[in-house]
Amino acid sequence: MANSVNISVEAPIENQIQEITYDGQEIYQAPLSMSENLARLAQKIDFTKSDDEFCNIKKEGESSLDIKSEDDKEPGYQSSLWPWDSVRNKLRNALTEVCVLADVLSIAKEKRYMVLDPIQADQVESRPMVQVYGRKKALSAAGAVLLNGVERLRASETMRMTRNMPDFHIDLLRLRQNWRLKKVSNTIVGDLSYRTAGSKFSQTGVFEVTKAPEEQIAQAMSMNATGPAPSALRVTVPPELQGVAFISVLCQKEQEDVVTATLSSSALNCPGTLPGEGAELHWQQKLEAAQNVLFCKELFARLAAEAVQLDASIPHMVVGNQIMATVLPGIQLLIGLCHNNGQNNNNPEGVKSEGSGNKSEHDHVLEHSLHQLLRAVHHSNTHHPFPHPASGPLGPSKRRSLAGPMASDRYELLEMSKEQSLLEQIIQQAQHFFMRRRSEYVLDTIAKEVKDPLIVSHWNALNSPTQSCVKINIMAYGYDAVCRTSLVVHVGEKTLKCICRDGKVRHLSYELQELRDLIYCQIYQHQMTAVQAVGRCMGWQLLASSSHLGSGPVEPLGNASSCLLASPNGDRMIAIRCEPSVGIQVFIAQSPRKDFFVSELVQDKKWENLGGAFKEVKLEKMEGKNFLNKMELLMACLSSPL
Amino acid sequence: MAANAPPMTATDSLSQAVKANIIHNQEYLLQGSVLDSAVEVLLHRLRGLCDNVDAGPETFDDQEVCFILRDPNQQALPSMLRVRKALDARDMPYQLRYIGQADGEKNRPTVLRSVLDIACSGMLFEFLNELGCRIEYEYSVKGYMFRKGRMKITVAKVFKIPQSSMAPEPISQSYLVELSVLAPTGQDAIGEDMRAFADQLRPLVQLDKIDYKRLSHMAVT
């Protein structure tokens, strides 16, 4: 903070010093005025120069020096010359040259005094042999490089052929044709999951592809000389996907003890290992098995999650690798995941005896259904419907897009969003399977027991997993054209729907007895209508009939029915009473009565025409193939005048 | 349910839905065109690139009618409404579409405009007539539809509606290709995915932003 020093800042001197006088005064060369500056620049222009810039710069440098030297000289001689003089001279020379050129061209054009002739340029001496030699040399060099490469390839190929080893790259190509592969840094990995097909399972299915070591290949080839060559690839699947797995679906009667249910099921007995387990498997089989294991795991995980979440009347149980669901009262559905890792540690001793029996019960159809259901879920995950018209939003299904214009209420929208879970669907299928089996059993037993009218059942060839249809015809042998009773039974999941010919629709439950009772009632109704039809054929008149008779003891099953037939000439009557539990009773009466005796009260003989009492006919002693036949014979016998 | 709570009106629930960004009211769009002679190659490429190779390309056949609602006092700009019906799926509802002004931002890879799509029943024409809308023009579109994730790609030919029962006449010898995504506000990342997909189609068709303002200034014949 001492005394401040004055600093003066000056610009450097721009103008050159011309002269320094004796008293120290500097005389500056006056700066060039505008016109002088322009003159200086104009003198730098040289009209004889070419367009080459580089030459321009150099020549400019040279010529500026020349011009400056000339300039320095000239003021000595002719300082009064106009600075534009050189420019004017150069321009004048240029004009002269151009005029001369124009004159020459016009004279040459006239072709009278001057003609322009082309001059042949000197022929370049062609030396074809040199070219040929040059090309030959170049080609031989290229050929040498190619031959070198071919030699190397041929050597490796012959080596391979002599040793007869499988080719890694060909195998890799085959693998790539079937599976998706990716190269990640140094390794080749692949994906065997169903992710691109629409699966949303969290477990990945990544496998690694490596080169199989040569000793192993040689060993395998020496062991298995006649079979197919082992592959040069080795495929490593993750340990949790190794081995074989399948879903076992079993329908069985409800077990009292839950523990025995688990032990005796086939879930723990996993049959089926891959063939040739000890030796190295072909990669295709290995990968397919691993993919199947992943699929089964996804399926089982989904079913187990649904089993826990679903709210059924009898709750489903999930124990370890098994799901137990109640299909019908007394019937259980057991779904288990069998995964054989190849370690064979899954069979406790006590199971072996029952294992073989249980293996045959495993339901392949329901297992296939489960696979199809999961594949349908995958499919719907990827195949979303397209909007029509095309400007609509992607995503909503047809029902959803119609919900707005059709004014669906909240309830309908909620219903639309609900969908049936896999477990519910498979339970429905199992229920239907049982209902169908039961109905078949009932119909078959009735057909075996009842011989008199024949029971013929036709099952529809086309049916769905949850609905089947059977048409039952009841007819008598020989009288099928006369009378035939038919009914249709729709077998659903838990109920049956019977539609009779008269239009009545009856809904039956899953109890066998109901169907049995219904068929029996229909049989006896058939008998009654058939007898009336036979009577019509024979000319007998139907006097009365009643399908629900109120007289007699109360029937345990259905109602008694009866009919009254009169012969063509009116002297005989047949009364038939039909009861489903007891059977059929036939009574005949004739008029005039044979046992009429005149008594005090009834004196006139004419009262014998009123008709006698009914006497029962012993049907079992009568001749005739079946009831209708017997009735026909009876009617024939009674019709003839006696 | 609270017995004393006032019932929620439709406008309340609608405004809540808009605020919650669940309504897809923005459309990201890229358009291009391809000559008739080259459309087969483009369809094959799209079939390979897009989802669901096993199901063939989905065809569609639509008819679109444009209504214009003019302000009688000439104060507000006239608004345009488009009604589109599917000729190949008659039981599907009509789509009423309102398209807003395109966002003119230069840095965006795609055109972004606000769009409202509503499904309506068949009484739509009478309703719009009663509102005062008049038909401005109509055309029919026929072509193929593809999808890849959220993106929808249509390759279609535009036809003039014939007066009598003649065959529809195409207005050009080319197909219009459109790549569009309907999304709620604030999902700008989809624009980059669309640009990447458009680049995969690059040598066959060039999908780009169209400057609608320039088109509207061109003379309309």
Coordinates of N, CA, C and O in Angstrom, one line a residue, chain A residues 379 382-395 397-398 401-402 404-406, chain B residues 52 54 58-60 62 84 86 88 91-93 95 97 117 119-121 145 147 150 152:
Chain A
H379 N -52.5 -68.5 -25.2 CA -52.9 -67.9 -26.5 C -53.7 -66.6 -26.3 O -53.5 -65.7 -27.1
T382 N -51.6 -63.5 -25.9 CA -50.9 -62.8 -27.0 C -51.9 -62.4 -28.1 O -51.7 -61.4 -28.7
H383 N -52.9 -63.2 -28.3 CA -53.8 -62.8 -29.4 C -54.9 -62.0 -28.9 O -56.0 -62.5 -28.5
H384 N -54.7 -60.7 -28.9 CA -55.8 -59.8 -28.5 C -56.6 -59.4 -29.7 O -56.1 -59.4 -30.8
P385 N -57.9 -59.2 -29.5 CA -58.7 -58.9 -30.7 C -58.3 -57.5 -31.3 O -58.0 -56.6 -30.6
F386 N -58.5 -57.4 -32.6 CA -58.2 -56.2 -33.3 C -59.5 -55.3 -33.3 O -60.6 -55.8 -33.2
P387 N -59.3 -54.0 -33.3 CA -60.5 -53.2 -33.3 C -61.1 -53.1 -34.7 O -60.4 -53.0 -35.7
H388 N -62.4 -53.2 -34.7 CA -63.2 -52.9 -36.0 C -64.2 -51.9 -35.7 O -65.0 -52.1 -34.9
P389 N -64.2 -50.7 -36.2 CA -63.4 -50.2 -37.3 C -61.9 -49.9 -36.8 O -61.7 -49.9 -35.6
A390 N -61.1 -49.7 -37.8 CA -59.6 -49.7 -37.5 C -59.2 -48.6 -36.6 O -58.1 -48.6 -36.1
S391 N -60.0 -47.5 -36.5 CA -59.5 -46.4 -35.7 C -59.8 -46.6 -34.2 O -59.5 -45.8 -33.4
G392 N -60.4 -47.7 -33.8 CA -60.7 -47.9 -32.4 C -59.5 -48.3 -31.6 O -58.4 -48.5 -32.2
P393 N -59.6 -48.2 -30.3 CA -58.4 -48.5 -29.5 C -58.1 -50.0 -29.5 O -59.0 -50.8 -29.5
L394 N -56.8 -50.3 -29.4 CA -56.4 -51.7 -29.3 C -56.7 -52.2 -27.9 O -56.3 -51.6 -26.9
G395 N -57.2 -53.4 -27.7 CA -57.4 -53.9 -26.4 C -58.7 -54.4 -26.0 O -58.8 -55.6 -25.7
S397 N -62.2 -56.2 -25.8 CA -62.8 -57.2 -26.6 C -64.1 -56.7 -27.1 O -64.5 -55.6 -26.9
K398 N -64.7 -57.6 -27.9 CA -65.9 -57.1 -28.6 C -67.0 -56.8 -27.6 O -67.7 -55.8 -27.7
S401 N -66.3 -53.4 -26.0 CA -66.6 -52.2 -26.8 C -68.1 -52.0 -27.1 O -68.5 -50.9 -27.3
L402 N -68.8 -53.1 -27.0 CA -70.3 -53.0 -27.1 C -70.9 -52.5 -25.8 O -72.1 -52.1 -25.8
G404 N -70.5 -49.9 -24.0 CA -70.8 -48.5 -23.9 C -72.1 -48.2 -24.7 O -73.1 -47.8 -24.1
P405 N -72.2 -48.5 -26.0 CA -73.4 -48.2 -26.7 C -74.6 -49.0 -26.2 O -75.7 -48.5 -26.3
M406 N -74.4 -50.2 -25.7 CA -75.5 -51.0 -25.3 C -75.9 -50.7 -23.8 O -76.7 -51.4 -23.3
Chain B
N52 N -47.8 -62.1 -33.4 CA -48.7 -63.1 -33.9 C -48.5 -63.4 -35.4 O -49.4 -63.2 -36.3
D54 N -48.5 -66.3 -36.7 CA -49.2 -67.5 -37.1 C -50.6 -67.1 -37.7 O -51.1 -67.6 -38.7
E58 N -54.7 -59.1 -40.4 CA -56.1 -58.9 -40.2 C -56.5 -57.8 -41.2 O -55.9 -56.8 -41.3
T59 N -57.6 -58.1 -41.9 CA -58.1 -57.2 -42.9 C -59.2 -56.3 -42.3 O -59.8 -56.7 -41.3
F60 N -59.4 -55.1 -42.8 CA -60.5 -54.3 -42.4 C -61.0 -53.6 -43.5 O -60.4 -53.3 -44.5
D62 N -63.5 -50.2 -43.8 CA -64.3 -49.2 -43.0 C -64.8 -48.1 -43.9 O -64.2 -47.9 -45.0
R84 N -66.8 -43.4 -37.9 CA -66.3 -44.5 -38.7 C -67.0 -45.8 -38.4 O -67.2 -46.1 -37.2
A86 N -67.5 -50.1 -39.4 CA -66.8 -51.2 -40.0 C -67.8 -51.9 -40.9 O -68.9 -52.3 -40.5
D88 N -67.1 -54.7 -42.5 CA -67.0 -56.2 -42.5 C -67.4 -56.7 -41.1 O -67.4 -57.9 -40.9
D91 N -71.9 -55.7 -36.6 CA -72.4 -55.6 -35.2 C -71.5 -54.8 -34.3 O -71.9 -54.6 -33.1
M92 N -70.4 -54.4 -34.7 CA -69.5 -53.6 -33.9 C -70.0 -52.2 -33.9 O -70.6 -51.7 -34.9
P93 N -69.9 -51.5 -32.8 CA -70.4 -50.1 -32.7 C -69.7 -49.1 -33.6 O -68.5 -49.4 -34.0
Q95 N -67.6 -45.7 -34.3 CA -66.6 -45.0 -33.6 C -66.7 -43.5 -33.9 O -66.5 -43.1 -35.1
R97 N -65.0 -40.0 -33.5 CA -63.6 -39.6 -33.2 C -63.5 -38.0 -33.3 O -63.9 -37.5 -34.3
D117 N -61.9 -41.1 -28.7 CA -62.6 -42.1 -29.4 C -63.7 -42.6 -28.6 O -63.6 -43.0 -27.4
A119 N -67.3 -45.1 -28.6 CA -68.1 -46.0 -29.3 C -69.5 -45.6 -29.2 O -70.0 -45.3 -28.1
C120 N -70.3 -45.6 -30.3 CA -71.7 -45.1 -30.3 C -72.6 -46.1 -31.0 O -72.1 -46.9 -31.8
S121 N -73.8 -46.0 -30.7 CA -74.8 -46.8 -31.4 C -75.2 -46.2 -32.7 O -74.7 -45.2 -33.1
M145 N -54.2 -54.7 -41.0 CA -53.9 -54.1 -39.7 C -52.9 -55.0 -39.0 O -53.1 -56.2 -39.1
R147 N -50.2 -55.3 -35.3 CA -49.9 -54.7 -34.0 C -48.6 -55.2 -33.5 O -48.2 -56.4 -33.8
R150 N -48.0 -52.1 -28.1 CA -49.1 -51.1 -28.1 C -49.3 -50.4 -29.5 O -50.2 -49.7 -29.6
K152 N -50.0 -49.8 -33.4 CA -50.9 -50.3 -34.4 C -50.5 -49.8 -35.7 O -50.2 -48.6 -35.9

